[in-house]
């Protein structure tokens, strides 16, 4: 029977599910291999052909590793909390859990029909209370921990309390808030319980603090930086402003150095590692205190100085102004009455910009003078205090010293506002045109470092600052603590209640804290998050719960451990499971998660290791970022009149230059090989039911353009349609055939027919002319062995280096060679089936069974051994030239020496015809290359 892909694929998908073929076992004698895909958010739109790209690659590798004798864990689940489901709930009133369940059902159906070898027995969903119980539990461990810089690791908060009891705060080296108190043991002993909790909150790894956030009024929630584009929310395009709010944060900054150093130990793409290095932003420099000039206005300030971090303390004598972030806590206090209107107006403008926009805009110069001054600690000079949006409150100290002679942005600011530009090195040039950041030469106009070079000046200044107690050498990190709360409903409840305004954890045995039912999914009329709508939702019916929920990254920051032991009700994963699986050997997903999910996951992993719950410092050994499959949009061209109004005439692409036209997107699913299906187009756009179509050779040819795949451009290709027409094995191989995994490439359905024909030709190898399954047991020929072992080696090498597209080409060549050899040998075809099975598992399972093997045994049969002897050439086809002109080719044994080659050539009848009875003057033999006869 001809290749019946629909029946075959359904049959084997049912078989795998029924027999749990891909269920991984913990603690077998086999070596483990853990392959993980970044789990999807189940959107209502389902999968398009771009989504499965990474999954197909990971599935090929998983199946290959099983053939190589590994115990493979290849799980799948859903990152099922999120803003889209909540927005849909707001619009429709449907509970997010209902729409999420429907969306997951669609995803599961689509994933199953592509034939992935997932271990579905370990499925996780971040919105399942049985799962988020452990997300809440990890939050509680963070709350109950502090970071000890002496041991360079997180410790239980009780060890900090012991230090307070024994020694007070003296000598404690911790990552903590700036305003921690100096405490004697006697102070701690006499402090009230609540005062102790206030102080401990300054050390905890998750804590409450007023923070500047991206606030979206329309969505009623805080957004992460990567959810804001150009000052608008990525979801819905609503305006976003900067706002100060009490927020939960996590002290990821405690792990900055370990996160940085760990990048050198993992096999990740260098661009991703570089993005993380830049995000962490390690800088070696100095912290300097600029004393605030005392006036009646500043008398009641909480601080007498402004602290600045600089990587160029050597330039401090060149400071001509100081800049604060507009949202800096001291701005209001330091703004004089005369400057108040300008400052308030500037702050309002700044709120409309995201932090990313502010960092990216290096050309616009803006700022406002506060009216106050600070004193340069080394020169004693009076320095004006400004605010400007290029300084961010959350980066460093929220204050920057302006050195116009050495920094181009400072130079532009000083030039624009008429501030002094002081030369500080004798080698600086052209300061009237631009800044000169050189470190060469000796210092001038720089007080006690005049005449020194860069290294000596830096060391001298650092020592002087420390001696005078106005600064010190310091390592700084740009990375800020991660804001953890979100003013949403559809997320993990934070397991905290409030008593007398202070946060306390609920008891572990009370987990999970389940989302309560509410009437609407909007903030309350008084501005509280949606959880404020829950009736009688109080801890022990008395204390208010935290009304924010966790951010989207919470549940995805540890999920790989849950897959190891998905049904454990007593631990997030057992010691046995973690000890066996350890970490993820291969992680595949998008590069867009570089500074979000991937950074937070590394942070939580290191924290869990500090507390002894996991054994590996890094969660993901190797990372591959798959490229994006771009949409291939099609267009029809509408003729417009002289006034630019659209007519009822559509002209084919090749003729459009003869008319004035406008392009309209058309659904790519009604276009084949750029030819428009006109009846289906009329259904798609009923307004063109009576349109005139100007054709080329009887066809309407559409225009083409590569764009992002999206519903608005009608270029989304649904895998369901392709699987219906060509089968899942064809889709799998075609997605790999499009190009290298890591590269982005445009989708073009036109080429899929060729892959389908290849699979049908492969099927044909096993069947006679009447489509009857027919194979022989005779010994294969040398040519058959050669074709087989070439593909065994090629595929093995390609998969190991993740070059899946080149394997597909090699399969086509191998099948063509075996077809030409009329090969129907069972031994050859059995091994070929094994080699192809990771790419096209359904057809290979069927043929493996027809070959007489036990059904389902294919997945655990050893991969064929490559034998290089079959590729050794025992003959060489020599080009024979007479007087430099090639006359024929002669196949001779590769073992012949030069004299034997010459004798064999001269004895050949065809050669003698070309010699025409003459004896060659010279015979030139280049062994393994050519033979030339000179007559």
PDB file of N, CA, C and O in Angstrom, residues 749-782:
ATOM      1  N   UNK A 749       5.807  27.668   2.356  1.00  0.00           N
ATOM      2  CA  UNK A 749       5.130  26.372   2.251  1.00  0.00           C
ATOM      3  C   UNK A 749       5.420  25.694   0.913  1.00  0.00           C
ATOM      4  O   UNK A 749       5.310  24.472   0.800  1.00  0.00           O
ATOM      5  N   UNK A 750       5.843  26.488  -0.071  1.00  0.00           N
ATOM      6  CA  UNK A 750       6.025  25.930  -1.415  1.00  0.00           C
ATOM      7  C   UNK A 750       6.987  24.751  -1.438  1.00  0.00           C
ATOM      8  O   UNK A 750       6.864  23.837  -2.250  1.00  0.00           O
ATOM      9  N   UNK A 751       7.988  24.734  -0.548  1.00  0.00           N
ATOM     10  CA  UNK A 751       9.002  23.681  -0.601  1.00  0.00           C
ATOM     11  C   UNK A 751       8.627  22.398   0.113  1.00  0.00           C
ATOM     12  O   UNK A 751       9.360  21.414   0.026  1.00  0.00           O
ATOM     13  N   UNK A 752       7.499  22.382   0.812  1.00  0.00           N
ATOM     14  CA  UNK A 752       7.176  21.221   1.640  1.00  0.00           C
ATOM     15  C   UNK A 752       6.856  19.986   0.809  1.00  0.00           C
ATOM     16  O   UNK A 752       7.041  18.846   1.251  1.00  0.00           O
ATOM     17  N   UNK A 753       6.405  20.205  -0.412  1.00  0.00           N
ATOM     18  CA  UNK A 753       6.063  19.088  -1.300  1.00  0.00           C
ATOM     19  C   UNK A 753       7.270  18.194  -1.550  1.00  0.00           C
ATOM     20  O   UNK A 753       7.159  16.969  -1.611  1.00  0.00           O
ATOM     21  N   UNK A 754       8.466  18.805  -1.652  1.00  0.00           N
ATOM     22  CA  UNK A 754       9.681  18.030  -1.909  1.00  0.00           C
ATOM     23  C   UNK A 754      10.013  17.081  -0.769  1.00  0.00           C
ATOM     24  O   UNK A 754      10.460  15.950  -0.998  1.00  0.00           O
ATOM     25  N   UNK A 755       9.806  17.523   0.468  1.00  0.00           N
ATOM     26  CA  UNK A 755      10.071  16.658   1.621  1.00  0.00           C
ATOM     27  C   UNK A 755       9.056  15.518   1.658  1.00  0.00           C
ATOM     28  O   UNK A 755       9.397  14.368   1.968  1.00  0.00           O
ATOM     29  N   UNK A 756       7.804  15.827   1.341  1.00  0.00           N
ATOM     30  CA  UNK A 756       6.783  14.771   1.308  1.00  0.00           C
ATOM     31  C   UNK A 756       7.144  13.714   0.265  1.00  0.00           C
ATOM     32  O   UNK A 756       7.031  12.502   0.519  1.00  0.00           O
ATOM     33  N   UNK A 757       7.610  14.148  -0.898  1.00  0.00           N
ATOM     34  CA  UNK A 757       8.008  13.196  -1.951  1.00  0.00           C
ATOM     35  C   UNK A 757       9.181  12.337  -1.499  1.00  0.00           C
ATOM     36  O   UNK A 757       9.272  11.154  -1.850  1.00  0.00           O
ATOM     37  N   UNK A 758      10.093  12.941  -0.725  1.00  0.00           N
ATOM     38  CA  UNK A 758      11.224  12.174  -0.198  1.00  0.00           C
ATOM     39  C   UNK A 758      10.738  11.042   0.702  1.00  0.00           C
ATOM     40  O   UNK A 758      11.183   9.893   0.596  1.00  0.00           O
ATOM     41  N   UNK A 759       9.809  11.347   1.634  1.00  0.00           N
ATOM     42  CA  UNK A 759       9.320  10.312   2.546  1.00  0.00           C
ATOM     43  C   UNK A 759       8.583   9.213   1.776  1.00  0.00           C
ATOM     44  O   UNK A 759       8.684   8.027   2.119  1.00  0.00           O
ATOM     45  N   UNK A 760       7.872   9.613   0.757  1.00  0.00           N
ATOM     46  CA  UNK A 760       7.177   8.605  -0.067  1.00  0.00           C
ATOM     47  C   UNK A 760       8.192   7.723  -0.808  1.00  0.00           C
ATOM     48  O   UNK A 760       7.993   6.512  -0.947  1.00  0.00           O
ATOM     49  N   UNK A 761       9.309   8.329  -1.231  1.00  0.00           N
ATOM     50  CA  UNK A 761      10.364   7.563  -1.907  1.00  0.00           C
ATOM     51  C   UNK A 761      11.056   6.615  -0.921  1.00  0.00           C
ATOM     52  O   UNK A 761      11.417   5.487  -1.259  1.00  0.00           O
ATOM     53  N   UNK A 762      11.215   7.078   0.325  1.00  0.00           N
ATOM     54  CA  UNK A 762      11.777   6.223   1.379  1.00  0.00           C
ATOM     55  C   UNK A 762      10.844   5.036   1.620  1.00  0.00           C
ATOM     56  O   UNK A 762      11.288   3.888   1.721  1.00  0.00           O
ATOM     57  N   UNK A 763       9.553   5.290   1.713  1.00  0.00           N
ATOM     58  CA  UNK A 763       8.559   4.231   1.884  1.00  0.00           C
ATOM     59  C   UNK A 763       8.642   3.231   0.727  1.00  0.00           C
ATOM     60  O   UNK A 763       8.523   2.019   0.914  1.00  0.00           O
ATOM     61  N   UNK A 764       8.892   3.741  -0.459  1.00  0.00           N
ATOM     62  CA  UNK A 764       8.928   2.919  -1.682  1.00  0.00           C
ATOM     63  C   UNK A 764      10.057   1.893  -1.640  1.00  0.00           C
ATOM     64  O   UNK A 764       9.932   0.802  -2.220  1.00  0.00           O
ATOM     65  N   UNK A 765      11.173   2.227  -0.942  1.00  0.00           N
ATOM     66  CA  UNK A 765      12.296   1.294  -0.852  1.00  0.00           C
ATOM     67  C   UNK A 765      11.869  -0.054  -0.295  1.00  0.00           C
ATOM     68  O   UNK A 765      12.465  -1.094  -0.600  1.00  0.00           O
ATOM     69  N   UNK A 766      10.845  -0.059   0.537  1.00  0.00           N
ATOM     70  CA  UNK A 766      10.407  -1.264   1.243  1.00  0.00           C
ATOM     71  C   UNK A 766       9.316  -2.022   0.486  1.00  0.00           C
ATOM     72  O   UNK A 766       8.822  -3.039   0.974  1.00  0.00           O
ATOM     73  N   UNK A 767       8.915  -1.514  -0.664  1.00  0.00           N
ATOM     74  CA  UNK A 767       7.763  -2.065  -1.368  1.00  0.00           C
ATOM     75  C   UNK A 767       8.103  -2.323  -2.837  1.00  0.00           C
ATOM     76  O   UNK A 767       8.949  -1.637  -3.429  1.00  0.00           O
ATOM     77  N   UNK A 768       7.392  -3.305  -3.422  1.00  0.00           N
ATOM     78  CA  UNK A 768       7.594  -3.574  -4.847  1.00  0.00           C
ATOM     79  C   UNK A 768       6.688  -2.685  -5.685  1.00  0.00           C
ATOM     80  O   UNK A 768       6.021  -1.785  -5.152  1.00  0.00           O
ATOM     81  N   UNK A 769       6.631  -2.936  -6.968  1.00  0.00           N
ATOM     82  CA  UNK A 769       5.861  -2.092  -7.885  1.00  0.00           C
ATOM     83  C   UNK A 769       4.375  -2.068  -7.551  1.00  0.00           C
ATOM     84  O   UNK A 769       3.678  -1.092  -7.833  1.00  0.00           O
ATOM     85  N   UNK A 770       3.894  -3.142  -6.938  1.00  0.00           N
ATOM     86  CA  UNK A 770       2.466  -3.225  -6.585  1.00  0.00           C
ATOM     87  C   UNK A 770       2.208  -2.722  -5.158  1.00  0.00           C
ATOM     88  O   UNK A 770       1.138  -2.945  -4.603  1.00  0.00           O
ATOM     89  N   UNK A 771       3.190  -2.060  -4.542  1.00  0.00           N
ATOM     90  CA  UNK A 771       3.109  -1.527  -3.185  1.00  0.00           C
ATOM     91  C   UNK A 771       2.908  -2.644  -2.152  1.00  0.00           C
ATOM     92  O   UNK A 771       2.262  -2.459  -1.116  1.00  0.00           O
ATOM     93  N   UNK A 772       3.494  -3.789  -2.442  1.00  0.00           N
ATOM     94  CA  UNK A 772       3.517  -4.886  -1.475  1.00  0.00           C
ATOM     95  C   UNK A 772       4.834  -4.833  -0.720  1.00  0.00           C
ATOM     96  O   UNK A 772       5.895  -4.716  -1.342  1.00  0.00           O
ATOM     97  N   UNK A 773       4.743  -4.909   0.622  1.00  0.00           N
ATOM     98  CA  UNK A 773       5.968  -4.844   1.431  1.00  0.00           C
ATOM     99  C   UNK A 773       6.872  -6.023   1.075  1.00  0.00           C
ATOM    100  O   UNK A 773       6.474  -7.184   1.194  1.00  0.00           O
ATOM    101  N   UNK A 774       8.083  -5.708   0.612  1.00  0.00           N
ATOM    102  CA  UNK A 774       8.999  -6.742   0.135  1.00  0.00           C
ATOM    103  C   UNK A 774      10.434  -6.368   0.478  1.00  0.00           C
ATOM    104  O   UNK A 774      10.951  -5.349  -0.013  1.00  0.00           O
ATOM    105  N   UNK A 775      11.079  -7.163   1.322  1.00  0.00           N
ATOM    106  CA  UNK A 775      12.510  -6.978   1.616  1.00  0.00           C
ATOM    107  C   UNK A 775      13.190  -8.334   1.537  1.00  0.00           C
ATOM    108  O   UNK A 775      12.544  -9.384   1.660  1.00  0.00           O
ATOM    109  N   UNK A 776      14.497  -8.338   1.330  1.00  0.00           N
ATOM    110  CA  UNK A 776      15.253  -9.591   1.200  1.00  0.00           C
ATOM    111  C   UNK A 776      16.265  -9.696   2.325  1.00  0.00           C
ATOM    112  O   UNK A 776      16.685  -8.684   2.908  1.00  0.00           O
ATOM    113  N   UNK A 777      16.710 -10.943   2.586  1.00  0.00           N
ATOM    114  CA  UNK A 777      17.700 -11.204   3.634  1.00  0.00           C
ATOM    115  C   UNK A 777      19.091 -11.449   3.060  1.00  0.00           C
ATOM    116  O   UNK A 777      20.000 -11.843   3.787  1.00  0.00           O
ATOM    117  N   UNK A 778      19.268 -11.224   1.744  1.00  0.00           N
ATOM    118  CA  UNK A 778      20.579 -11.494   1.147  1.00  0.00           C
ATOM    119  C   UNK A 778      21.628 -10.507   1.643  1.00  0.00           C
ATOM    120  O   UNK A 778      21.293  -9.431   2.129  1.00  0.00           O
ATOM    121  N   UNK A 779      22.907 -10.890   1.520  1.00  0.00           N
ATOM    122  CA  UNK A 779      24.006 -10.048   1.991  1.00  0.00           C
ATOM    123  C   UNK A 779      24.071  -8.771   1.138  1.00  0.00           C
ATOM    124  O   UNK A 779      24.034  -8.834  -0.092  1.00  0.00           O
ATOM    125  N   UNK A 780      24.147  -7.589   1.787  1.00  0.00           N
ATOM    126  CA  UNK A 780      24.202  -6.337   1.020  1.00  0.00           C
ATOM    127  C   UNK A 780      25.470  -6.233   0.178  1.00  0.00           C
ATOM    128  O   UNK A 780      26.510  -6.812   0.515  1.00  0.00           O
ATOM    129  N   UNK A 781      25.358  -5.459  -0.886  1.00  0.00           N
ATOM    130  CA  UNK A 781      26.536  -5.192  -1.731  1.00  0.00           C
ATOM    131  C   UNK A 781      27.406  -4.132  -1.082  1.00  0.00           C
ATOM    132  O   UNK A 781      26.993  -3.430  -0.155  1.00  0.00           O
ATOM    133  N   UNK A 782      28.632  -4.008  -1.599  1.00  0.00           N
ATOM    134  CA  UNK A 782      29.546  -2.980  -1.074  1.00  0.00           C
ATOM    135  C   UNK A 782      28.960  -1.592  -1.270  1.00  0.00           C
ATOM    136  O   UNK A 782      29.090  -0.724  -0.403  1.00  0.00           O
TER     137      UNK A 782
END
